[in-house]
Structure formats: C-alpha cells, structure tokens
PDB file of C-alpha atoms in Angstrom:
ATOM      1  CA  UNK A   1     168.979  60.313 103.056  1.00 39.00           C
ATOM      2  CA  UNK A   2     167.584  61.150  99.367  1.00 37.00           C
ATOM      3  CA  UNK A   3     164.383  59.435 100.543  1.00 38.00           C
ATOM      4  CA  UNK A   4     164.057  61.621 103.594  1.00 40.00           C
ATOM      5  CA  UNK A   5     164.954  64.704 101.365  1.00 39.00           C
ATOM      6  CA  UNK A   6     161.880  63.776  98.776  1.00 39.00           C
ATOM      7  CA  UNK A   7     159.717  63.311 101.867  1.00 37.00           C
ATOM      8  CA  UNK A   8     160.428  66.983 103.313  1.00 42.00           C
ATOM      9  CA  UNK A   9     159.968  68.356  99.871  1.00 42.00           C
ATOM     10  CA  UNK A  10     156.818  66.769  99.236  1.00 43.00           C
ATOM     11  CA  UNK A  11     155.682  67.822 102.091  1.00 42.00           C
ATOM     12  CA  UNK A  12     156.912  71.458 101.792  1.00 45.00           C
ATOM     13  CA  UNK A  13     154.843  71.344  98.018  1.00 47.00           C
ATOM     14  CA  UNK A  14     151.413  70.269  99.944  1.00 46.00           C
ATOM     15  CA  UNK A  15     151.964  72.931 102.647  1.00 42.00           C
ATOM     16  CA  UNK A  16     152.506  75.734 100.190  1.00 41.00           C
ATOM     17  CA  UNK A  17     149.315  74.255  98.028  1.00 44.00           C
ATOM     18  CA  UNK A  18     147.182  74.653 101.283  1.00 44.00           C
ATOM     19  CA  UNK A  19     148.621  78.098 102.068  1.00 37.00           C
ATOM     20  CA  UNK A  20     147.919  79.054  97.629  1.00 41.00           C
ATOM     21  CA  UNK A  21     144.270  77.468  98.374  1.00 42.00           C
ATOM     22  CA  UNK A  22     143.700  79.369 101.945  1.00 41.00           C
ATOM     23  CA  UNK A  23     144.752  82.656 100.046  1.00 36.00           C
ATOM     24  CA  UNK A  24     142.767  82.369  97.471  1.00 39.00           C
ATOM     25  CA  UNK A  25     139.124  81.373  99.649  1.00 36.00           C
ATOM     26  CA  UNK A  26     140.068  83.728 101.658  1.00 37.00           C
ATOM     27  CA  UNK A  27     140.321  86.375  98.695  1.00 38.00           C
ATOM     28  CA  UNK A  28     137.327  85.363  96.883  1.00 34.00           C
ATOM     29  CA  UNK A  29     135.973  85.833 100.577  1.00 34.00           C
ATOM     30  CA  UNK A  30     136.792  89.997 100.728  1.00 31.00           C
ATOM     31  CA  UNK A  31     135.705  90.187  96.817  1.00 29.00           C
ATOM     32  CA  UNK A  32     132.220  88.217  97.691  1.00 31.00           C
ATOM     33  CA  UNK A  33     132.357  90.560 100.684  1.00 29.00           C
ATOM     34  CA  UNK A  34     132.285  93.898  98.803  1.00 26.00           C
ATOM     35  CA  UNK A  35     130.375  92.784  96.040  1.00 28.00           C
ATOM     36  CA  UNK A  36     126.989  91.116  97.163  1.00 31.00           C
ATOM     37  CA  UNK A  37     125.572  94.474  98.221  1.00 30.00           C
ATOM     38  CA  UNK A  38     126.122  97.619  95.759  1.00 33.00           C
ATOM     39  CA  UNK A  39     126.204 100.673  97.419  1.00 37.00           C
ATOM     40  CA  UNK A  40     122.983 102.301  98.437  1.00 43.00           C
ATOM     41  CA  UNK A  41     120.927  98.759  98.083  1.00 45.00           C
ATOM     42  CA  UNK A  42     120.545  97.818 101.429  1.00 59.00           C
ATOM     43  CA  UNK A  43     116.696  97.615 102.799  1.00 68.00           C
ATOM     44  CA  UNK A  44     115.652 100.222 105.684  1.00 74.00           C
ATOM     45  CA  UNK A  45     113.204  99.368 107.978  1.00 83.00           C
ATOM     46  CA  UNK A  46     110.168 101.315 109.030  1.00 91.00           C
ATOM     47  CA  UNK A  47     110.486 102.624 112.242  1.00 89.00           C
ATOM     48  CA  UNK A  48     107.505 101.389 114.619  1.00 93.00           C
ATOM     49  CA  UNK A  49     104.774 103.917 115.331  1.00 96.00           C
ATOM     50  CA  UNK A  50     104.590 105.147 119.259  1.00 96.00           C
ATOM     51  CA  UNK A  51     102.329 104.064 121.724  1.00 97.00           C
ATOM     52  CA  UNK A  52     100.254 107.145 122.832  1.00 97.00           C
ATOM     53  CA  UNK A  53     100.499 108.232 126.153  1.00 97.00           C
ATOM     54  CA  UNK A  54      96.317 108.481 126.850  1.00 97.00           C
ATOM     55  CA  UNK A  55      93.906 110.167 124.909  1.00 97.00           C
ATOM     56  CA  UNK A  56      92.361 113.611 124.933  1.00 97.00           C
ATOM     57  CA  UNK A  57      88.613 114.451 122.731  1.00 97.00           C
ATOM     58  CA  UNK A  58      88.990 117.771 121.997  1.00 97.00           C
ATOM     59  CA  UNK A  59      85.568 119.325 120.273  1.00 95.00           C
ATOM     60  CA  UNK A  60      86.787 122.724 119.756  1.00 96.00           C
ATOM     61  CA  UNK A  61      89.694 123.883 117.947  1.00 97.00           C
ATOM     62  CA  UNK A  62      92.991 124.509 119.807  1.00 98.00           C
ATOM     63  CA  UNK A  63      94.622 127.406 118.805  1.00 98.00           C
ATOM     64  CA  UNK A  64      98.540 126.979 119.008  1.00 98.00           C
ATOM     65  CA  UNK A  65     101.504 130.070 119.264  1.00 97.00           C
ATOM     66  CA  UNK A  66     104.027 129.525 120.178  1.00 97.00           C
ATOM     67  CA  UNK A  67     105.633 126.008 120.956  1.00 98.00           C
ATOM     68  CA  UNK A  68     103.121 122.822 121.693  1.00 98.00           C
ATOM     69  CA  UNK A  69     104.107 119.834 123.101  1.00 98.00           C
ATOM     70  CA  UNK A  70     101.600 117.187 123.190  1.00 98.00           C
ATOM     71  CA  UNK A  71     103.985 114.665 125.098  1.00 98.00           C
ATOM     72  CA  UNK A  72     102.878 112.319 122.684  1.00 98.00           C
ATOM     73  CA  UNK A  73      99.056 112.107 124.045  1.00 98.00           C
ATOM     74  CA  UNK A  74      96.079 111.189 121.432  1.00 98.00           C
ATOM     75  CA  UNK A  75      93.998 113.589 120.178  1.00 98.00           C
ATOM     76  CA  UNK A  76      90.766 113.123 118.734  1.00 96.00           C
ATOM     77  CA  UNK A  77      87.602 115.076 117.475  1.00 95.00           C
ATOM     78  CA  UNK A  78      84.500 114.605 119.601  1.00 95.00           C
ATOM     79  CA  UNK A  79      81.058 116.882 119.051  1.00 92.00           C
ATOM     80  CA  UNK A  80      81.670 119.302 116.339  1.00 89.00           C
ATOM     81  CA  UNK A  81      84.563 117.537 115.158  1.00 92.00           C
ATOM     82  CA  UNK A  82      83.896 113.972 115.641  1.00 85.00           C
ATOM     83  CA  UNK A  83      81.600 112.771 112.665  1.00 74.00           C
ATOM     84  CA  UNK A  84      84.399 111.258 110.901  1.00 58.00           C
ATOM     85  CA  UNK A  85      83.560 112.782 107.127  1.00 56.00           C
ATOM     86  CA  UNK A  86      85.079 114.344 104.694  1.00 53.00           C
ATOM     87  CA  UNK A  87      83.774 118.001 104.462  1.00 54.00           C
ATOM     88  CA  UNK A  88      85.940 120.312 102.797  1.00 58.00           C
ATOM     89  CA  UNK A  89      84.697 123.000 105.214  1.00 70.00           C
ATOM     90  CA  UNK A  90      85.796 120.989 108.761  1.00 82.00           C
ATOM     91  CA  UNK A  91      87.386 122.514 111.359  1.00 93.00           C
ATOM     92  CA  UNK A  92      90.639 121.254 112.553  1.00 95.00           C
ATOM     93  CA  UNK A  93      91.981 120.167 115.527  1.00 97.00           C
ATOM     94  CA  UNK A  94      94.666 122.184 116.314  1.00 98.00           C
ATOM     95  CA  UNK A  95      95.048 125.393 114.288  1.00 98.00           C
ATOM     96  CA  UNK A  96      98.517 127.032 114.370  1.00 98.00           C
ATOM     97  CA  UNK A  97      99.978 130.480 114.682  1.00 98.00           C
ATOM     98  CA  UNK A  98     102.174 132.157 111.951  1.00 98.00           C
ATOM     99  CA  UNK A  99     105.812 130.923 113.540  1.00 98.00           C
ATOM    100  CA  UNK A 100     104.309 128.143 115.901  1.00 98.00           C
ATOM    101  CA  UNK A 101     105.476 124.435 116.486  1.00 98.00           C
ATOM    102  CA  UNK A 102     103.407 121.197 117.092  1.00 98.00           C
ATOM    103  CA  UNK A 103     105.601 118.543 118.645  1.00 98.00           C
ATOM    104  CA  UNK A 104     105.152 114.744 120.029  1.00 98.00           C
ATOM    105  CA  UNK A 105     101.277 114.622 119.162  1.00 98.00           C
ATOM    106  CA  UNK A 106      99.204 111.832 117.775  1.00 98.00           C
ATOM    107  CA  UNK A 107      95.958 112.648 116.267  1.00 98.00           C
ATOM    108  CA  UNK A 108      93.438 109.641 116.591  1.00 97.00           C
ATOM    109  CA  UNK A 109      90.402 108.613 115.073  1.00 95.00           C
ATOM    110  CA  UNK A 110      88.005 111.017 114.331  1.00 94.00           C
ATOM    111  CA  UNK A 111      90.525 113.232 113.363  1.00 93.00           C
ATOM    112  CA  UNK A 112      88.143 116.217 111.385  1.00 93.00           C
ATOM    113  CA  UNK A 113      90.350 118.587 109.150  1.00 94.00           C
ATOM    114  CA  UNK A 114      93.688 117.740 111.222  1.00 96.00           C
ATOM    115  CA  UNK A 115      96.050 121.080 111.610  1.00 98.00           C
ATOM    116  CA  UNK A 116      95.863 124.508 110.102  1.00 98.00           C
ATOM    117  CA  UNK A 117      98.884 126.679 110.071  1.00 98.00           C
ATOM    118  CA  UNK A 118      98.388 130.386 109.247  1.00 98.00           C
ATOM    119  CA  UNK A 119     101.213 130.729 108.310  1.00 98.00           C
ATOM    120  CA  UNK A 120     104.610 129.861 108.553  1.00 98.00           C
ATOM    121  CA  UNK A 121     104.939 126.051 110.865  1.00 98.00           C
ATOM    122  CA  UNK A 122     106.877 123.046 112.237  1.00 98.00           C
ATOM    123  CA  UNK A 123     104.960 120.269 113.275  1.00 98.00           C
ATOM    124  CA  UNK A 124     107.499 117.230 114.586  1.00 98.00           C
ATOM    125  CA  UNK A 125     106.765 114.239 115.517  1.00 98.00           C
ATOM    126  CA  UNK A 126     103.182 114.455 114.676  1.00 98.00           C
ATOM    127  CA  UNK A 127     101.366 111.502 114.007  1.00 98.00           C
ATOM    128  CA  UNK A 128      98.493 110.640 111.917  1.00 98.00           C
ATOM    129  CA  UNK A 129      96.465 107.383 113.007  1.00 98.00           C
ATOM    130  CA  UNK A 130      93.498 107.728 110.670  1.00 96.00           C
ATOM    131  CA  UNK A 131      93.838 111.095 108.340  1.00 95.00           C
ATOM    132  CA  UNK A 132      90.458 112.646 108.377  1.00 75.00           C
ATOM    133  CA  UNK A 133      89.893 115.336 105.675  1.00 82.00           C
ATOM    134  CA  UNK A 134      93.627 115.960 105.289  1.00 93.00           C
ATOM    135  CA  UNK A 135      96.546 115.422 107.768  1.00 97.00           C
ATOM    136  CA  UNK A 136      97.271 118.964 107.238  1.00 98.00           C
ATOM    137  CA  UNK A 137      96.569 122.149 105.671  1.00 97.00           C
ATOM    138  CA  UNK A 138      99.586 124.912 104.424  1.00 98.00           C
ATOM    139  CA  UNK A 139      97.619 128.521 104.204  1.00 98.00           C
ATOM    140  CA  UNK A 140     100.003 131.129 104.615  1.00 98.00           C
ATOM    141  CA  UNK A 141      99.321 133.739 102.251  1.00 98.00           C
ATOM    142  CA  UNK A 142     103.163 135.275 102.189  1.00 98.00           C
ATOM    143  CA  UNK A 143     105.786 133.897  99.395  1.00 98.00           C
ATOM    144  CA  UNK A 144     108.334 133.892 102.497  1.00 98.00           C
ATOM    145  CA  UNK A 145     106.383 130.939 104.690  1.00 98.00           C
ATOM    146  CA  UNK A 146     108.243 127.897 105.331  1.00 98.00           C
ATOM    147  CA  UNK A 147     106.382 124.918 106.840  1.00 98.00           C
ATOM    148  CA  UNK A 148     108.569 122.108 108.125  1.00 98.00           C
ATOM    149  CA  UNK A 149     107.326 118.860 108.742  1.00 98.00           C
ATOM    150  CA  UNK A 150     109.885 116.424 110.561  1.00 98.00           C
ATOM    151  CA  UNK A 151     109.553 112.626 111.748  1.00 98.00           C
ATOM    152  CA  UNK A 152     106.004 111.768 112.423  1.00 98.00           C
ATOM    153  CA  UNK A 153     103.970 109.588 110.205  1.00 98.00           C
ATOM    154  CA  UNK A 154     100.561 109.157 108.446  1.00 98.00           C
ATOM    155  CA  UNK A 155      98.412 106.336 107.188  1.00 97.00           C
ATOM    156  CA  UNK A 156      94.731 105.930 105.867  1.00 96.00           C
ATOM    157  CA  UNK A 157      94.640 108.874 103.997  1.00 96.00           C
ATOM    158  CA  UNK A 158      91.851 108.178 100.838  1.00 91.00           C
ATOM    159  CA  UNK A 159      93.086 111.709  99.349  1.00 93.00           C
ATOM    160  CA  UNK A 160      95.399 113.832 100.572  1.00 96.00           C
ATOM    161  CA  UNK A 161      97.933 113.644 103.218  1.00 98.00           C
ATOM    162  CA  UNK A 162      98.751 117.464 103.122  1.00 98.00           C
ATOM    163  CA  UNK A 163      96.853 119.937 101.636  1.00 98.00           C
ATOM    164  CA  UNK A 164      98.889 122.925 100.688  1.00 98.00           C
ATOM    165  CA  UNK A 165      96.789 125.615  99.814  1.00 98.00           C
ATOM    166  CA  UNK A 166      99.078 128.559 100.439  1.00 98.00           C
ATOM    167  CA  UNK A 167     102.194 130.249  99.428  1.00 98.00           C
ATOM    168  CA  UNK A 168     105.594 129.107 100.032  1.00 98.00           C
ATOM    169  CA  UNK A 169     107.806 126.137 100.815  1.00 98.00           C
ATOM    170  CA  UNK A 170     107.066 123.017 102.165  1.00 99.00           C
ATOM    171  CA  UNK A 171     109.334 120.510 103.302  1.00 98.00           C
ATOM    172  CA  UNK A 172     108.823 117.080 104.575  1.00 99.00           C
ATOM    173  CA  UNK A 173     111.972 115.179 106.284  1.00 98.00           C
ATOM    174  CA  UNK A 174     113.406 113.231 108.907  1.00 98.00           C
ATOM    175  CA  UNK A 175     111.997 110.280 108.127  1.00 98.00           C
ATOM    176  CA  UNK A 176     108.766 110.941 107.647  1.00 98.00           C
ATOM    177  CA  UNK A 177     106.810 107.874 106.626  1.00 98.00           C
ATOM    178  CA  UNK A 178     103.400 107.528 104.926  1.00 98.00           C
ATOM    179  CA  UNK A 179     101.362 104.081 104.254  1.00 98.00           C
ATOM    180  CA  UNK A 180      97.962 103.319 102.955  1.00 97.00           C
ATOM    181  CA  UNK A 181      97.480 107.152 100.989  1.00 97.00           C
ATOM    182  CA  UNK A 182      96.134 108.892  97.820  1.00 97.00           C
ATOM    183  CA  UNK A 183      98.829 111.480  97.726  1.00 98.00           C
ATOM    184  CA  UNK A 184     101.416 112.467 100.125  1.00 98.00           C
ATOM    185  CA  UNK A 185     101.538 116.392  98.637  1.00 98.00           C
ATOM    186  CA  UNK A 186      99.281 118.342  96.410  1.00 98.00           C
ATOM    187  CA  UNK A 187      99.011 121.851  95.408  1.00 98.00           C
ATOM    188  CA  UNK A 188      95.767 123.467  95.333  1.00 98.00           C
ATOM    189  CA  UNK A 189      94.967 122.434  92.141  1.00 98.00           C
ATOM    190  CA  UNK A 190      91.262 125.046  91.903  1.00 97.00           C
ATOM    191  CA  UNK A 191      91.701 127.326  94.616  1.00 98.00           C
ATOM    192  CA  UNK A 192      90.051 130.443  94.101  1.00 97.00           C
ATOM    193  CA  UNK A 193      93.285 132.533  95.159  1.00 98.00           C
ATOM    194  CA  UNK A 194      96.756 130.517  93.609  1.00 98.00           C
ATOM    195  CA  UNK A 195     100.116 130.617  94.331  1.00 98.00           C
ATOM    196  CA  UNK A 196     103.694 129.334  93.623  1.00 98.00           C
ATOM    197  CA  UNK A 197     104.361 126.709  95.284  1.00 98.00           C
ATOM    198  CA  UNK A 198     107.839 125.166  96.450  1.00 98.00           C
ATOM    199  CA  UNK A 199     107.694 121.480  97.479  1.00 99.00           C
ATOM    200  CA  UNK A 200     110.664 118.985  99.521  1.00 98.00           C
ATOM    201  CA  UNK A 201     110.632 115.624  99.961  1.00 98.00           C
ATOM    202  CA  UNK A 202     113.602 114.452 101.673  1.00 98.00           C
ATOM    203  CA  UNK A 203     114.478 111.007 103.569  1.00 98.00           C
ATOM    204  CA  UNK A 204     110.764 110.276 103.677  1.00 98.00           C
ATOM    205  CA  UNK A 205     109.614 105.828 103.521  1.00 98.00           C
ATOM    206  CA  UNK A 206     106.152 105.336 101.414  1.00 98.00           C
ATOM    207  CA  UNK A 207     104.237 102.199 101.683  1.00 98.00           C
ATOM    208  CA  UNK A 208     101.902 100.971  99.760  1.00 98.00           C
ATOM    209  CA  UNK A 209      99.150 101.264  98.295  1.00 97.00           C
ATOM    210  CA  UNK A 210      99.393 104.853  97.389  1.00 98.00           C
ATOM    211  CA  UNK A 211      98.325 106.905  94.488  1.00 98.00           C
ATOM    212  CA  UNK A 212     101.728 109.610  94.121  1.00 98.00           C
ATOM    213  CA  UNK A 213     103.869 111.274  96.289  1.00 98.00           C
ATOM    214  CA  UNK A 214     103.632 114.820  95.277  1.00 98.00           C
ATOM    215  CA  UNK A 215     101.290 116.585  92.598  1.00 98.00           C
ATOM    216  CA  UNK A 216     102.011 120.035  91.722  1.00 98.00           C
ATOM    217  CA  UNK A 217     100.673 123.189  89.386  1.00 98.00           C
ATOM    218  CA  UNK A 218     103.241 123.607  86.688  1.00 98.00           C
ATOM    219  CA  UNK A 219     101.482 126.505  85.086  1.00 98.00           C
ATOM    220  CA  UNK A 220     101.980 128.922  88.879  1.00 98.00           C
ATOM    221  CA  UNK A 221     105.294 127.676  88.666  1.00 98.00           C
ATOM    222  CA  UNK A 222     105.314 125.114  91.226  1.00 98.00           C
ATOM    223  CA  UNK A 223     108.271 122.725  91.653  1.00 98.00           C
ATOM    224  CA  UNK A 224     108.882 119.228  93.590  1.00 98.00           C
ATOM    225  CA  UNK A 225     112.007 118.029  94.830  1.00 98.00           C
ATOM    226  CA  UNK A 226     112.763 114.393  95.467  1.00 98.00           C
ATOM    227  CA  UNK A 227     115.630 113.087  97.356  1.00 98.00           C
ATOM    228  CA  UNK A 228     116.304 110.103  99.529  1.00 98.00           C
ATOM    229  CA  UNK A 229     112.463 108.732  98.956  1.00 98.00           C
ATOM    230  CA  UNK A 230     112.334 104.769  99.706  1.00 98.00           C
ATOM    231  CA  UNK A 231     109.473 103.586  98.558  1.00 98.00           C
ATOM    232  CA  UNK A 232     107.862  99.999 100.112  1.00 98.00           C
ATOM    233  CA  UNK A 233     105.994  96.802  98.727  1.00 97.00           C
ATOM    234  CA  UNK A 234     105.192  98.532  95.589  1.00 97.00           C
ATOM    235  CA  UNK A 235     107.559  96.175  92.857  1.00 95.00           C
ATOM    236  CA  UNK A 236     105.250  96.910  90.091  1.00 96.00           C
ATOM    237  CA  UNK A 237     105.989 100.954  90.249  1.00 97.00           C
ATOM    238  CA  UNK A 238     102.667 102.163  90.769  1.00 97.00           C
ATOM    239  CA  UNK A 239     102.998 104.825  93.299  1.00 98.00           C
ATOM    240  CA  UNK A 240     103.812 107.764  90.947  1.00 98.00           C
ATOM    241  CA  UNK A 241     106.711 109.758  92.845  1.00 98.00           C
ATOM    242  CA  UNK A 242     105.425 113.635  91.164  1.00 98.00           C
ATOM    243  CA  UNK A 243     102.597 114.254  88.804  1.00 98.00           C
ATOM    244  CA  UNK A 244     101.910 117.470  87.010  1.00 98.00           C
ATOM    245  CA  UNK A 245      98.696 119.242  86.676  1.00 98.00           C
ATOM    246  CA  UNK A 246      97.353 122.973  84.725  1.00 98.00           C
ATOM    247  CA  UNK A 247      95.964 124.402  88.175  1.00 98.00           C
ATOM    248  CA  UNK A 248      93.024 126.768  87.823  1.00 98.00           C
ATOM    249  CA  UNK A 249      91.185 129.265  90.036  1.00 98.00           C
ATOM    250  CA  UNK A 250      87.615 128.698  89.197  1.00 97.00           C
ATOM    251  CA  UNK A 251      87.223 125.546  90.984  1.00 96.00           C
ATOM    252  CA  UNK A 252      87.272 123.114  87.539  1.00 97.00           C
ATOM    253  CA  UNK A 253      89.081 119.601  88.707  1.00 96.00           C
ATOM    254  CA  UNK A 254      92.658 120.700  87.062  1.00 98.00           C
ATOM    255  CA  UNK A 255      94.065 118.474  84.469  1.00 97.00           C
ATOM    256  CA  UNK A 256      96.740 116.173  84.872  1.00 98.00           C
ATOM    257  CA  UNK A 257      99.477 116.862  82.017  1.00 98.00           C
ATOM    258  CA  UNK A 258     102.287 114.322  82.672  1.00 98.00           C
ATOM    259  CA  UNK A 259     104.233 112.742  85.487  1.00 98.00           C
ATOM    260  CA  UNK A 260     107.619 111.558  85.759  1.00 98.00           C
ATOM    261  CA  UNK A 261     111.657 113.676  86.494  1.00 98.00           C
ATOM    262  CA  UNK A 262     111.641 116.985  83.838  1.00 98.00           C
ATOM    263  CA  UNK A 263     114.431 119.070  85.395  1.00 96.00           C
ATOM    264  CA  UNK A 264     112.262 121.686  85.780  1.00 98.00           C
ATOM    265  CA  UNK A 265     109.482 120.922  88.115  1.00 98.00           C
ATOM    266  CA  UNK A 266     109.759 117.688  89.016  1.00 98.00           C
ATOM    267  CA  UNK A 267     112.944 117.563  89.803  1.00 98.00           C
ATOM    268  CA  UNK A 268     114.392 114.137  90.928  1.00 98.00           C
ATOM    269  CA  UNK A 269     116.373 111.129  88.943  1.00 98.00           C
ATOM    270  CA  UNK A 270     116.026 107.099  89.416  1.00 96.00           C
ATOM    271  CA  UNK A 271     118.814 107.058  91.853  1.00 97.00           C
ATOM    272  CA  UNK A 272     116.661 108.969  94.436  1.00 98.00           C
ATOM    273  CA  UNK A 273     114.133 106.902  94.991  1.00 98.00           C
ATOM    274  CA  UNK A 274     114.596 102.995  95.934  1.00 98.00           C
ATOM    275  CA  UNK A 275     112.108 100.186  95.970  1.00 97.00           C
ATOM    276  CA  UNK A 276     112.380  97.778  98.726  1.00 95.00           C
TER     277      UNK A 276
END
C-alpha cells in the first residue's frame, strides 16, 4: 500500500511539472506574441499600378469642367504635345476648370506638361507612367483654392512631381505613391507673381531614389505638413522629407536655407514617417 501511495504521488508531482512547464511556454508564447512587432512597425506594401484600359493620343489640350472620368484609359501627347522634353512653356494634356475633377486616368508616355488646374481641383486616381515636365501644375490665383489629389501614383519624374505655382492648399492623400522622383512638392521657388502656400502630405508611400518630398518658400510663409509618409528602400535616409528655401520673384534659382521638422513650416516629427 505505501508503495502504491509513493507511486500516485510521484506521478501527481510529474503531472503538475508538465502542467508548470505547459503554462509557462505557453506564456512566454502571448509575451513573444505581443512583443516581436512594436506598434506601428509593420511593412505596407505598395499597391500594384492598374492596367490601362487602351490608349488615347490626344495632341490638343482637353479642357475639363466639371467631372472627368477617364475609365482608367491611357493618355498620351502626340503632335504638339508629343516631343517628350522638358519645356517650361508645354502645354498640358488635360487642363482643368476652377471646381473640376479628373478621375481613373493614366497619362502615358509622352506625357508634355501633364494637368493644369485653374483653379481650385481633385484629380483621383490619376496616374503618372512617365512624368513629362511635371505631373501637375497648381495655378489658382485665389488664397481660398484647395487642390486635392487622392490615390493615383507617379514615377520617373527627374524634377518635379507637382508644380504648385499658385495660391492655396494642396493636399496629397489616399495613398498616393511616388517612385523614381526629384521632388514630390515644390513651391514656386522664382515665380514672377508669389504666394503663400499651404502644403499636405498625408498616407502617401515614396520609393526610392528620390531627391525630397516637399520643398517650400519660408519667407511667403509657406508651410508643409507630414503625416503618415512611409518611405521605401531608402535605409541610408537620403530622401529629404521637407526642405526650405528664400523664394524670390525675379526668377534667381532660390536658395536652399535648411531642411529637417521646425514646428513652424515644416511641420512633422520622426514618428511620422517610417522606413521600410
């Protein structure tokens, strides 16, 4: 009897080892669990461009008011607008009404001096294959103007992405994504008429190689706003996220005074941008 009594205790002590042991994977389990990735670490992927539904040349400007939708069809420059260069003076493509919208476009290869808007704008969805001149080009003239640009994408820009020229705010969201560029946003840095300019960049993926994502005037009083700006294959940190400049009217190239978060016009912290 004392033998069988030893036996069931012994065994009771290796059961409740096993159960001590199970416990304690299992809670080193939930720790590793909630530990290996810190909050806001883990990698987004680039969503895929679209495949074009056919192609349209277009060698004359389309004037838009209104609401376009290009139903995702390619557009490209042919005659006047297809010799590929970089002229300041180009013509664009489509060439927007104060108040209008450009939706679910692609502009191809030649793509001349890409969109004009007037004035105020949305242009969603829009995508960029090869930026000619500039993707785009803000010239409202009223303090008031919004332009919007949501979704979309750009790459092969050797300057400028968007050109804003004009008054107002710009905002580019929604995912927005940008790859092979000089810089994603720049003031007018010598325009003979100058303005304040506001700037938004918001849930937007750069890829390398790139030059900066937003350069602004801080002597008109321009500010840029970072937030949510994940930034791809660039480890060493040389995409510079905003970049200041002293802006000028006479046409001079302005001067680059500093880049880098100030709180007062470029206005973003580490934590809103991520490298992956």
């Amino acid at each position: 009897m004392k033998e069988r009594t030893a036996l069931r205790h012994h065994h009771r002590r290796r059961m409740y080892a096993a159960l001590t042991a199970a416990l304690a994977l299992t809670g080193a389990a939930v720790v590793t669990s909630l530990t290996v990735q810190p909050a806001g670490a883990a990698t987004t992927a680039v969503a895929a461009w679209p495949t074009p539904n056919g192609s349209q040349p277009v060698s004359a400007t389309i004037a838009v008011s209104g609401t376009y939708d290009g139903g995702l069809k390619r557009f490209y420059g042919s005659g006047d607008l297809g010799d590929g260069g970089q002229s300041e003076d180009q013509d664009p493509i489509f060439k927007l009404a104060n108040g209008a919208v450009l939706k679910n476009v692609v502009l191809g290869s030649p793509a001349a001096d890409g969109i004009h808007c007037s004035g105020s704008c949305t242009l969603q969805n829009v995508w960029w294959e090869d930026v000619g001149e500039d993707a785009a080009s803000f010239k409202g003239t009223s303090s008031s103007a919004v332009y919007t640009v949501t979704g979309g994408g750009a790459r092969k820009a050797s300057d400028k992405v968007f050109q804003f020229n004009g008054a107002g705010s710009l905002t580019i969201t929604g995912g927005f994504q940008v790859s092979d560029f000089g810089k994603l946003v720049r003031s007018c840095g010598n325009c003979s008429t100058q303005y304040k300019r506001t700037i938004t960049v918001n849930d937007v993926d750069v890829t390398a190689p790139g030059s900066a994502i937003a350069g602004i005037n801080t002597n008109y009083g321009d500010t840029a706003t970072l937030r949510s700006v994940r930034i791809h294959g660039d480890s060493s940190k040389k995409i510079k996220p905003c970049v200041r400049y002293t802006g000028n009217n006479t046409g001079d190239e302005p001067t680059e005074t500093g880049s880098g978060p100030d709180g007062t016009y470029c206005r973003y912290s580490a934590s809103d941008i991520s490298y992956q």
